[in-house]
Short mmCIF file of C-alpha atoms and ligand atoms in Angstrom, two decimals:
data_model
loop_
_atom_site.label_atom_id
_atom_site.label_comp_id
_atom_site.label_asym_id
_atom_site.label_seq_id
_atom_site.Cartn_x
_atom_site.Cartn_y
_atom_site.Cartn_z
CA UNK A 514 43.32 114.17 101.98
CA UNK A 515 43.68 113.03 98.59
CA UNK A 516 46.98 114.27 96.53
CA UNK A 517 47.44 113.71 93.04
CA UNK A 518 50.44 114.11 90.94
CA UNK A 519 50.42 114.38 87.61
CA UNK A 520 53.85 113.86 85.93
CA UNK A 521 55.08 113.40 82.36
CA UNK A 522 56.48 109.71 83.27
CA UNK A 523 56.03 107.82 86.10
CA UNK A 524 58.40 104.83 86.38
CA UNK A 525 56.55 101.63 87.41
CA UNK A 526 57.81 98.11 88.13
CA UNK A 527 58.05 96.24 85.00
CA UNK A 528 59.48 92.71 84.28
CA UNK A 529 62.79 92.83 84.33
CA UNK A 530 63.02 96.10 86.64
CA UNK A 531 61.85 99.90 86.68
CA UNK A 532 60.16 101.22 83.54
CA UNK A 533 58.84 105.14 82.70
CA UNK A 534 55.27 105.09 81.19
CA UNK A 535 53.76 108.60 80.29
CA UNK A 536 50.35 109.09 80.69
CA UNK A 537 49.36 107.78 84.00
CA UNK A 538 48.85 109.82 87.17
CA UNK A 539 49.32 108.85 90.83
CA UNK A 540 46.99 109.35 93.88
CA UNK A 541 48.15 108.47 97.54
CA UNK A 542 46.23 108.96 100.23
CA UNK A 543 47.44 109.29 103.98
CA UNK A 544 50.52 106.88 103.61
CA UNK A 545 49.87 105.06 100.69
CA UNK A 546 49.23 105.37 97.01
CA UNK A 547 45.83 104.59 96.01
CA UNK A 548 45.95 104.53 92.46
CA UNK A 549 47.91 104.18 89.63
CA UNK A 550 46.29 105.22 86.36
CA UNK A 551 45.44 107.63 83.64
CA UNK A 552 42.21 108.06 83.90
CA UNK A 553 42.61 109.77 87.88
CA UNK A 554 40.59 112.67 88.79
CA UNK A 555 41.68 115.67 90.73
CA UNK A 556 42.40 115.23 94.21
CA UNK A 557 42.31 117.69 97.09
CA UNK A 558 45.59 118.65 96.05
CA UNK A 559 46.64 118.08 92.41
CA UNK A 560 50.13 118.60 91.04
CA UNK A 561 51.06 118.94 87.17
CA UNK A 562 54.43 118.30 87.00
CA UNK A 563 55.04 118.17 82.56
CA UNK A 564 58.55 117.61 81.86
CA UNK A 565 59.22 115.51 84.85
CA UNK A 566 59.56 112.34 85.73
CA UNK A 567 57.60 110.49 89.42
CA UNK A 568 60.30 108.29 90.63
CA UNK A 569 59.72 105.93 94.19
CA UNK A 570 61.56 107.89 96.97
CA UNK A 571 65.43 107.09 96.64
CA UNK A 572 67.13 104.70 99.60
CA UNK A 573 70.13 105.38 100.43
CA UNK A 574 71.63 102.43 101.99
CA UNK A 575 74.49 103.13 103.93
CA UNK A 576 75.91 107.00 105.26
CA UNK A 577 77.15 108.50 108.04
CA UNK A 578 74.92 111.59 109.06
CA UNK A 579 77.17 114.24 110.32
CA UNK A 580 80.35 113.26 107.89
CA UNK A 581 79.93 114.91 105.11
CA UNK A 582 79.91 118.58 104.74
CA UNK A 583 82.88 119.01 107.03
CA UNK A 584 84.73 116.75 104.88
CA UNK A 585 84.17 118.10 101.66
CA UNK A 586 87.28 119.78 99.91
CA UNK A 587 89.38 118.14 102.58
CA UNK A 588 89.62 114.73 102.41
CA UNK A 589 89.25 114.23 98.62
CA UNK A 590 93.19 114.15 98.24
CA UNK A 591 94.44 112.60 100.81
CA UNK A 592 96.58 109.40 101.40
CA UNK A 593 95.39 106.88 103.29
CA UNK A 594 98.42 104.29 102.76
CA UNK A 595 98.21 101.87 105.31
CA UNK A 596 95.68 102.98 107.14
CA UNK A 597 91.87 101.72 107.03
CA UNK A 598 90.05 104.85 106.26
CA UNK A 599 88.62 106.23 109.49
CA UNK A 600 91.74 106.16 110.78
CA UNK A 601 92.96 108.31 108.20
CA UNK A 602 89.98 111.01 107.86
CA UNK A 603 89.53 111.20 111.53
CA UNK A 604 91.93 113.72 112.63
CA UNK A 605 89.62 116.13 110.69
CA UNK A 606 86.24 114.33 110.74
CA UNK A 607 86.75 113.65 114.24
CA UNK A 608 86.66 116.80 115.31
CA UNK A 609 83.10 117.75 115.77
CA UNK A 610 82.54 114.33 118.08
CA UNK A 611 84.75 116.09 120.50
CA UNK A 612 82.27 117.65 123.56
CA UNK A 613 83.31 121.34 122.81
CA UNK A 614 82.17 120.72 119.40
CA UNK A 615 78.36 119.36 120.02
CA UNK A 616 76.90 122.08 118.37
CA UNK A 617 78.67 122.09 115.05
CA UNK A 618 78.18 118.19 114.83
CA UNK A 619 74.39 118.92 115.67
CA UNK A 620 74.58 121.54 112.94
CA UNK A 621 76.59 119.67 110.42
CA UNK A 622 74.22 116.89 110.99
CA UNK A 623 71.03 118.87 110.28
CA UNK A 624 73.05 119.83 107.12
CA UNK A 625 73.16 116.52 105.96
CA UNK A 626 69.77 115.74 106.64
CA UNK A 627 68.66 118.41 104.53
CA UNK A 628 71.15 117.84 101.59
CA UNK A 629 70.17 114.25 101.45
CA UNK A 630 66.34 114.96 101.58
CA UNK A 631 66.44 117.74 99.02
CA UNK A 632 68.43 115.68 96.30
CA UNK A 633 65.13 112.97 96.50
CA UNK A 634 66.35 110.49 98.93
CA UNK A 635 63.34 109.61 100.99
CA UNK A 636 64.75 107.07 103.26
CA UNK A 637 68.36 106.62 104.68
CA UNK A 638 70.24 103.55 106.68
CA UNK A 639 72.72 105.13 108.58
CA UNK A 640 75.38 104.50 111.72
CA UNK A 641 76.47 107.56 113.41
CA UNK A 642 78.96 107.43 116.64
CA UNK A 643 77.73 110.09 119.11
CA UNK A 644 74.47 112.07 119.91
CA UNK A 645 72.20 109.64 118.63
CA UNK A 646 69.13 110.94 120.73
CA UNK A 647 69.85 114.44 118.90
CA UNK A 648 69.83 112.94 115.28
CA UNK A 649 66.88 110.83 116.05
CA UNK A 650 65.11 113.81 117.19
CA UNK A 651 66.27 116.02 114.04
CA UNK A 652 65.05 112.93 111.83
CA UNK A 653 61.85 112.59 113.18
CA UNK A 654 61.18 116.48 112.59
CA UNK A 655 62.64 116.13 109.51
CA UNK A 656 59.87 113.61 107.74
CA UNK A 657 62.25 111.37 106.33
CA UNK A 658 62.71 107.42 106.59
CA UNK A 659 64.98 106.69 108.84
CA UNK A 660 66.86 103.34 109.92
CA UNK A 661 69.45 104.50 112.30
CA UNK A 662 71.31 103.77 115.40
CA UNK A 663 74.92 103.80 116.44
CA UNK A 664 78.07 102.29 115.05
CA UNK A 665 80.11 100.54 117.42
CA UNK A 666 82.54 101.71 118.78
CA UNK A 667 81.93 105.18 118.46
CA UNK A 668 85.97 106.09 119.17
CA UNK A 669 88.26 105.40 115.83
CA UNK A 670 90.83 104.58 118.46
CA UNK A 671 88.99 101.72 119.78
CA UNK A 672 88.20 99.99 116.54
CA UNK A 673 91.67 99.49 116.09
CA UNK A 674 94.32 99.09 113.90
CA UNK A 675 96.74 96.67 112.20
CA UNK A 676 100.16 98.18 113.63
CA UNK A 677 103.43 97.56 111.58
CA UNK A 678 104.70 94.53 113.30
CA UNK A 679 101.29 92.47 112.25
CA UNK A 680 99.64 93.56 115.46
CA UNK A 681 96.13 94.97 115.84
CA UNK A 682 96.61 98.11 118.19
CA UNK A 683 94.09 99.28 120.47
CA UNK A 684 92.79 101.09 123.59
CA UNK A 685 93.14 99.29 126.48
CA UNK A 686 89.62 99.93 127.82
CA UNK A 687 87.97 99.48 123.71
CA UNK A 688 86.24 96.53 125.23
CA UNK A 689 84.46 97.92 128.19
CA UNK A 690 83.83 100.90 125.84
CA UNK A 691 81.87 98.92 123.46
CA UNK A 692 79.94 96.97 125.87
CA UNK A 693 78.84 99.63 127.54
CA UNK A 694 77.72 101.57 124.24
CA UNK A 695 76.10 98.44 123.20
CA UNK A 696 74.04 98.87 126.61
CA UNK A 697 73.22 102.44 125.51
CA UNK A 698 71.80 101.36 122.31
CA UNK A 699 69.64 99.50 123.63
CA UNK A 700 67.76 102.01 125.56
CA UNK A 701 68.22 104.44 122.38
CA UNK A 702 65.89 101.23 120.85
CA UNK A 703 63.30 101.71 123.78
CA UNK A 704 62.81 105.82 123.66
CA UNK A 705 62.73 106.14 119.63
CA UNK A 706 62.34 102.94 117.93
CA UNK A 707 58.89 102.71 115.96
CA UNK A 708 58.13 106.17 116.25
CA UNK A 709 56.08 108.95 113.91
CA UNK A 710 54.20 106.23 112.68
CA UNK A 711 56.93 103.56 111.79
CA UNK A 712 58.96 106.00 110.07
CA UNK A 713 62.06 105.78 112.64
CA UNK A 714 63.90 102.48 113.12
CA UNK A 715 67.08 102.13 115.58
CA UNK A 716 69.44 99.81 114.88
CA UNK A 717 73.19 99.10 116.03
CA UNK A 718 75.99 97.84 114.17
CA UNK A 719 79.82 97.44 114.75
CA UNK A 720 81.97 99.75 112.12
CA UNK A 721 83.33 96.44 110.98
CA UNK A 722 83.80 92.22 111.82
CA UNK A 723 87.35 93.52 112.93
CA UNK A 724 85.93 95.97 115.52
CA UNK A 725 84.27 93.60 117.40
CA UNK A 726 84.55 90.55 119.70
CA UNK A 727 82.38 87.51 118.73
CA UNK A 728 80.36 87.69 121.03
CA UNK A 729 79.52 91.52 120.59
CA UNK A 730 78.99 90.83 116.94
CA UNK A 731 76.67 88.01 117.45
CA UNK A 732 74.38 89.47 120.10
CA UNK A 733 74.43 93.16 117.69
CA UNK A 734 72.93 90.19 114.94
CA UNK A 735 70.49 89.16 117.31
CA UNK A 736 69.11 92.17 118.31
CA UNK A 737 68.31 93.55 115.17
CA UNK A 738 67.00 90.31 114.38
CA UNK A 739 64.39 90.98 117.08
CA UNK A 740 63.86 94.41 116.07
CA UNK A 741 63.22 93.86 111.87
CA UNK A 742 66.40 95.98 111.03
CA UNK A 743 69.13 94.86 108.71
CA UNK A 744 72.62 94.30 110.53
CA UNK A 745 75.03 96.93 108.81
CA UNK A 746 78.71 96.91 108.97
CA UNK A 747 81.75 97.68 106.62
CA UNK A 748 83.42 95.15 104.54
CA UNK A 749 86.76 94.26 102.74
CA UNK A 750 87.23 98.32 101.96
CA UNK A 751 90.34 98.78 101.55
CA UNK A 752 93.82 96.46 101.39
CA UNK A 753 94.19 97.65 104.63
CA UNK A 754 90.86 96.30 106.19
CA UNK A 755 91.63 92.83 104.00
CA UNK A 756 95.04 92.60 105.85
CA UNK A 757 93.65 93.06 109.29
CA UNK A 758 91.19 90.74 108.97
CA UNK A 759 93.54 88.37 107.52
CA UNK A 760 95.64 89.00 110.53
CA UNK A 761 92.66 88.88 113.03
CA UNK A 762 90.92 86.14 111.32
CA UNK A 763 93.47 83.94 109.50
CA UNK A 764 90.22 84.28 106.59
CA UNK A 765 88.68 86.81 105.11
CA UNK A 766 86.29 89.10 106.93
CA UNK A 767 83.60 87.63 105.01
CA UNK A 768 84.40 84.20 105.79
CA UNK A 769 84.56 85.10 109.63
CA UNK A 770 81.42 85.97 109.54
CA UNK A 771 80.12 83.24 107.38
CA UNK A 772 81.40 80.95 110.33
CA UNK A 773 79.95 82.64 113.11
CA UNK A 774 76.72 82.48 111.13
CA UNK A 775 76.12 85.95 110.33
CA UNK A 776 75.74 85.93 106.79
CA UNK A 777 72.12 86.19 105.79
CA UNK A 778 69.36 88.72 104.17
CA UNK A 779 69.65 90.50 107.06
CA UNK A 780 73.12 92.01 106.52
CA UNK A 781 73.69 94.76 104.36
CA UNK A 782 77.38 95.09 104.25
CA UNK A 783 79.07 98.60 103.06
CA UNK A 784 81.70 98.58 100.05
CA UNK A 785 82.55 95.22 99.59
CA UNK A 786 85.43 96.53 97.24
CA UNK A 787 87.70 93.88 97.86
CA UNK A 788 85.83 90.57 97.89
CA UNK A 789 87.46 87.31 96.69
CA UNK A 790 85.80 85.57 94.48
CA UNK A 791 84.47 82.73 97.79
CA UNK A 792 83.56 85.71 99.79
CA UNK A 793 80.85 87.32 96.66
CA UNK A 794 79.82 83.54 96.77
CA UNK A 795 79.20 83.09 100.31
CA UNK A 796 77.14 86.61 100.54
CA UNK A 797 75.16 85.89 97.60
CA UNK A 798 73.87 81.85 98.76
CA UNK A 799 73.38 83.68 102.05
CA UNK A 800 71.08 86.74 100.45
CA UNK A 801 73.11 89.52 101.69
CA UNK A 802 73.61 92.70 100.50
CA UNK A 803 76.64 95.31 99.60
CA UNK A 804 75.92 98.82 99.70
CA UNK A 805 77.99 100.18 97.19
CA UNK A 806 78.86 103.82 97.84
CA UNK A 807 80.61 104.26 94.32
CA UNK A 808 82.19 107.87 94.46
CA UNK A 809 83.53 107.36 97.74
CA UNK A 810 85.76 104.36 96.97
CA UNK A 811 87.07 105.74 94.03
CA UNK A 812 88.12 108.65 95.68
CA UNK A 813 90.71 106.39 97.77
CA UNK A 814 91.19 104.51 94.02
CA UNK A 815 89.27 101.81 95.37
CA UNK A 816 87.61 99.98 92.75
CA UNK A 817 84.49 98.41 93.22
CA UNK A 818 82.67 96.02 91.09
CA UNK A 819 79.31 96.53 91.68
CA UNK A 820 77.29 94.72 88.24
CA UNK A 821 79.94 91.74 88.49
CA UNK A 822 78.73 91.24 91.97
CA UNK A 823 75.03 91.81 90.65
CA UNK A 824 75.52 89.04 87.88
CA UNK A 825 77.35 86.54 90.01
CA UNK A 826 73.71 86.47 92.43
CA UNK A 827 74.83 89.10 95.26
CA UNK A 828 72.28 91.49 95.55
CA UNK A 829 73.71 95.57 95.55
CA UNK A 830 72.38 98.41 96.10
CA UNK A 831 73.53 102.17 96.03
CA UNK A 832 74.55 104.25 98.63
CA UNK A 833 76.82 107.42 99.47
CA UNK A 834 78.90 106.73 102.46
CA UNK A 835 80.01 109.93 103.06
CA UNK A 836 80.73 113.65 101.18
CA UNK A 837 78.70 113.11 97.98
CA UNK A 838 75.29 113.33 99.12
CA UNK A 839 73.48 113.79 95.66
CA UNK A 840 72.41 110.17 95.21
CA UNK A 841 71.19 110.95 92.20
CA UNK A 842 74.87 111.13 90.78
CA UNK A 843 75.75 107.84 93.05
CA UNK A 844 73.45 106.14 90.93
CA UNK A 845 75.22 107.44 87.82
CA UNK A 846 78.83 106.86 89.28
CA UNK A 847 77.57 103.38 89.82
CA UNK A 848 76.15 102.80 86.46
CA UNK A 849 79.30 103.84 84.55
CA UNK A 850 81.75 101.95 86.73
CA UNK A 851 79.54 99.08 86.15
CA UNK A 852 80.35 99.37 82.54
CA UNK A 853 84.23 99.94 83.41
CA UNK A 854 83.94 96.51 85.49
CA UNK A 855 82.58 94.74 82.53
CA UNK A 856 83.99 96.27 79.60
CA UNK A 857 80.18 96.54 78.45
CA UNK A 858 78.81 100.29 77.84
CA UNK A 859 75.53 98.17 77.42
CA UNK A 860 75.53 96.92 81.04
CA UNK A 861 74.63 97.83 83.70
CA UNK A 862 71.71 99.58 82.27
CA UNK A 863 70.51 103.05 83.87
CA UNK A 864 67.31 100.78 84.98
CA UNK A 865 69.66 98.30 86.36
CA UNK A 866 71.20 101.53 88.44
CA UNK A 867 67.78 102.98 89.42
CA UNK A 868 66.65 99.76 90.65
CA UNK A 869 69.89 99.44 93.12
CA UNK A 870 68.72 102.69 94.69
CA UNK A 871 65.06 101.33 95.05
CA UNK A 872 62.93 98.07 94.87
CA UNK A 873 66.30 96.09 95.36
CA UNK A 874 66.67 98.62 98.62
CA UNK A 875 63.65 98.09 99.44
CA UNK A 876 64.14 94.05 99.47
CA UNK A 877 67.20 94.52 101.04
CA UNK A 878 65.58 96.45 104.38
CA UNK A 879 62.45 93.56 104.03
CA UNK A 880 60.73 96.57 103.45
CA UNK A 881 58.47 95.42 99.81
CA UNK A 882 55.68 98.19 100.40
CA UNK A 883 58.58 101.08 99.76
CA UNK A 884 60.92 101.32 96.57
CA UNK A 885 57.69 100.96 94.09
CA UNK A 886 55.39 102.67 92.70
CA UNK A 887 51.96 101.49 92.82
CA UNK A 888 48.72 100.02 94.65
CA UNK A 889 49.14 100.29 98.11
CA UNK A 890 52.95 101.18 98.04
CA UNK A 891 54.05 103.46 101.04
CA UNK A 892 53.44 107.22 99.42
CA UNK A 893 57.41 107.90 99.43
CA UNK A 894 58.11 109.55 96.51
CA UNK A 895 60.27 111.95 94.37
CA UNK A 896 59.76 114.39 91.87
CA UNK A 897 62.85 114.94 88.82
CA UNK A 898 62.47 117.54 86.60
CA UNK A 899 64.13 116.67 83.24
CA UNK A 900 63.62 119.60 81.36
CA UNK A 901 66.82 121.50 81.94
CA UNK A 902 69.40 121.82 79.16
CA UNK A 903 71.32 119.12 80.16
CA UNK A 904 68.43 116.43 80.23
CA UNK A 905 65.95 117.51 77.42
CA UNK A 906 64.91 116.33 75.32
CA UNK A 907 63.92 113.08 76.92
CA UNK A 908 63.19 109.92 74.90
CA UNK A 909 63.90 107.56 77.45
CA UNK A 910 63.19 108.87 81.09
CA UNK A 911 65.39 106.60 82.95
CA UNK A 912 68.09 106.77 80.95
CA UNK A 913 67.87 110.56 81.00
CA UNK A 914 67.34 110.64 84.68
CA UNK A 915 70.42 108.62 85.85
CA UNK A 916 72.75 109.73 82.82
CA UNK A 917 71.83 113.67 82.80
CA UNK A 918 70.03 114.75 85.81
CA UNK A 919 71.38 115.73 89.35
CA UNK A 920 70.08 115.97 93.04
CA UNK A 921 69.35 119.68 92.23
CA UNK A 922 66.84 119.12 89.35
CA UNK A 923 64.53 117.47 92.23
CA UNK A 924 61.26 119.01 92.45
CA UNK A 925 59.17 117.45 95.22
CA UNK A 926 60.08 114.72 97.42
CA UNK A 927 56.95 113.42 99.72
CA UNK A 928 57.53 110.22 102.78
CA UNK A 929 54.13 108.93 103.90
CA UNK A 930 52.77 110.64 101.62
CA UNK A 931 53.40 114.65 103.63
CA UNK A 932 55.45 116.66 101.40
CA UNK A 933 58.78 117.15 102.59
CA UNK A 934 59.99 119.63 99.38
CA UNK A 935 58.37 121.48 96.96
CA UNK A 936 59.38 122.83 94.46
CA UNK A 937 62.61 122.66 94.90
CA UNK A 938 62.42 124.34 98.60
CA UNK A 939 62.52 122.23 101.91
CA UNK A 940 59.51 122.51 104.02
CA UNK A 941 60.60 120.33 107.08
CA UNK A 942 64.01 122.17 107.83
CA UNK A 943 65.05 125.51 107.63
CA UNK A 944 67.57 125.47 105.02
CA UNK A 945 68.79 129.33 104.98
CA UNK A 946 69.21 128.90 108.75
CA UNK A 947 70.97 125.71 108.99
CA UNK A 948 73.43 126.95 105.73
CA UNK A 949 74.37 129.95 107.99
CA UNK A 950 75.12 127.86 111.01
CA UNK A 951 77.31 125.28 108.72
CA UNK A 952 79.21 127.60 107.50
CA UNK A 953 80.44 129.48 110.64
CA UNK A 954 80.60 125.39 112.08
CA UNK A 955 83.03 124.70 108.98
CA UNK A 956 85.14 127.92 109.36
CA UNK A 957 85.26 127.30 113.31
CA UNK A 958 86.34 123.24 112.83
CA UNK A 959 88.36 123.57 109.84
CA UNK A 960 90.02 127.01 111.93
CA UNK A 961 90.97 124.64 114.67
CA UNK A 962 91.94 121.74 112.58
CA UNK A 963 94.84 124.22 111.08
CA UNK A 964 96.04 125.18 114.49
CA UNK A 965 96.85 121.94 115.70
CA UNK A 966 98.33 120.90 112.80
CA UNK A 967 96.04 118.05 111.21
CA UNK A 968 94.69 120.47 108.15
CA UNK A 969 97.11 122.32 105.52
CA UNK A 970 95.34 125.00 104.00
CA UNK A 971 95.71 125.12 99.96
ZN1 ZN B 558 80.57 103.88 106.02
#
């Protein structure tokens, strides 16, 4: 079956990144886009989308399925002095990874499925700490692109912490713990791994270099090696993380893993916030990546540099962590803290942004057939309108997209080319149902957060 969509722009790859041209039309066919064009006739199923804009599917590059709606108008305000930041959310985000709470998580995890999918992201790299089989499951129903596995070790208490006499404090059996997840994930690799046509990828990654013996980090790096997925981890988020690694390492978290010979295009490391100048250097002669989940950080006033790191060689691309899930308005965040890095309002540029969030995604999973748009590109793609009052009139489509539009002004989002929403509506997931089930989830969670004290009400 032949669909064509006819938009008012369609951005393309030009020279020096993403450009909108008006005019052409785009046919895919099956998985992949067939033509690029303007003289394209009707297909079996033709769409006339005037007033929007045909952008390659979004990638986010780095979230936390599961996190986000429970946090949302809880965590926002919060202090996290001395404390690396899962330490400090957990007491609330923790919650639903507690047995008696499997079906919230399931629920709140369906939730941010469908949230990310309906704002136009089309493929997601994501570490999540329990029920993996579930999500995998829920992903592959859902349509969308998934590279996903757990992060290790699934218990906040057994990553650790830097304790206040210099000491990194831990459970006693954290070890054993992530040796036997690390086991587990495995397996999860054998049952899922490849499956709806390519579409679902398992990987496994530690929550950070500090998390992690040696010899659990290096044989995580090898096995993703062997299965084509990136290595993901966190890096140098906050002063606290700095500290412990500096504690842990007598170097820089970075530099650890420069010596153990980790650093490579493979890894796509999350934040990067606090990077010395050495440690951009040594991720950028390597080829790694930073996932830089803009909103997020500054939430904890974390400031991260994002277009310095860009111009300095170290590729970046955009992500949402957790809470935000509009990507759309990650890219923006991204492109206008850019500017406050620099001092420029001229750079980044919004193409700059937009690229982040696709081709330079796309390079970054050594995926090159997603994160374009044309000939023989994977059919993942996403429909903006950009005619509502706060986006028209358009003269420059990108510019209007990342500047003016949001998640909800999406349209159509298709992966492999099957249509995952139109019009604005979800067609994989029932969205009324699953918004009925989050919100008793949310009452239920944040109820029981209250009574034992780790959540003041307002
Ligand atoms: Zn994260």
């Amino acid at each position: 079956m032949v669909t064509v969509v006819r938009p008012e722009w369609v951005v393309i790859p030009g020279e020096r990144g993403p450009i909108a041209r008006s005019g052409l039309a785009v046919a895919f066919e099956d998985r992949s886009i067939i033509a690029v064009g303007e003289r394209i006739p009707n297909g079996d199923v033709t769409i006339d989308a005037p007033g929007a804009v045909l952008l390659p599917g979004l990638i986010n590059g780095h979230t936390h399925l599961g996190t986000s709606p429970l946090g949302r108008g809880v965590i926002e305000d919060v202090s996290y002095e001395g404390l690396p930041f899962y330490m400090a959310v957990s007491p609330i985000t923790g919650l639903p990874y507690e047995p008696e709470f499997r079906e919230e998580l399931r629920v709140l995890m369906a939730a941010d499925v469908a949230a990310n999918i309906r704002s136009g992201t089309t493929c997601v790299v994501n570490q999540n700490a329990v029920d993996a089989d579930w999500l995998l499951s829920l992903l592959t129903e859902s349509g969308i692109r998934a590279y996903s596995g757990p992060i290790l070790p699934s218990s906040p208490k057994a990553r650790g912490t830097l304790g206040p006499d210099g000491r990194i404090v831990r459970e006693a059996e954290a070890e054993e713990t992530l040796r036997r997840e690390l086991a587990d994930a495995v397996a999860l690799h054998e049952r899922w791994d490849q499956g709806v046509q390519g579409r679902i990828h398992v990987l496994v990654g530690p929550a950070s270099a500090e998390t992690c013996p040696d010899d659990l980090l290096l044989e995580m790096a090898r096995l993703n090696a062997a299965w084509g997925v990136p290595l993901t981890l966190h890096l140098a988020q906050s002063e606290h993380d700095v500290a412990q690694a500096q504690a842990m390492f007598g170097t820089s978290s970075t530099a650890h893993l420069a010596d153990l010979g980790l650093l490579g295009p493979n890894l796509i490391a999350a934040h990067g916030s606090l990077l010395s100048d050495d440690d951009v250097r040594l991720l950028a002669e390597a080829g790694a990546t930073i996932a830089h989940c803009a909103t997020r950080k500054a939430r904890e006033a974390v400031f991260s540099p994002f277009i310095s790191y860009i111009e300095r060689g170290l590729r970046v691309i955009i992500a949402n962590d957790a809470f935000n899930t509009d990507l759309i308005q990650e890219i923006r965040s991204a492109a206008m803290f850019g500017k406050l890095a620099l001092g420029s309002s001229a750079r980044p540029s919004a193409a700059d942004a937009l690229a982040a969030a696709t081709s330079e995604a796309a390079a970054a999973l050594g995926a090159p057939d997603l994160g374009r748009i044309e000939v023989g590109a994977r059919a993942d793609l996403t429909l903006v309108d950009l005619s509502s009052p706060f986006a028209w009139p358009v003269f420059d489509p990108i510019a209007s997209l990342v500047y003016y539009a949001t998640g909800a002004d999406v349209r159509s989002v298709w992966v492999d080319g099957a249509p995952l929403v139109h019009d604005g509506r979800l067609l994989t997931l029932d969205w009324p149902a699953i918004a009925a089930k989050a919100r008793a989830a949310g009452d239920r969670l944040w109820a029981v957060a209250v009574e034992r004290g780790r959540l003041r009400r307002r």
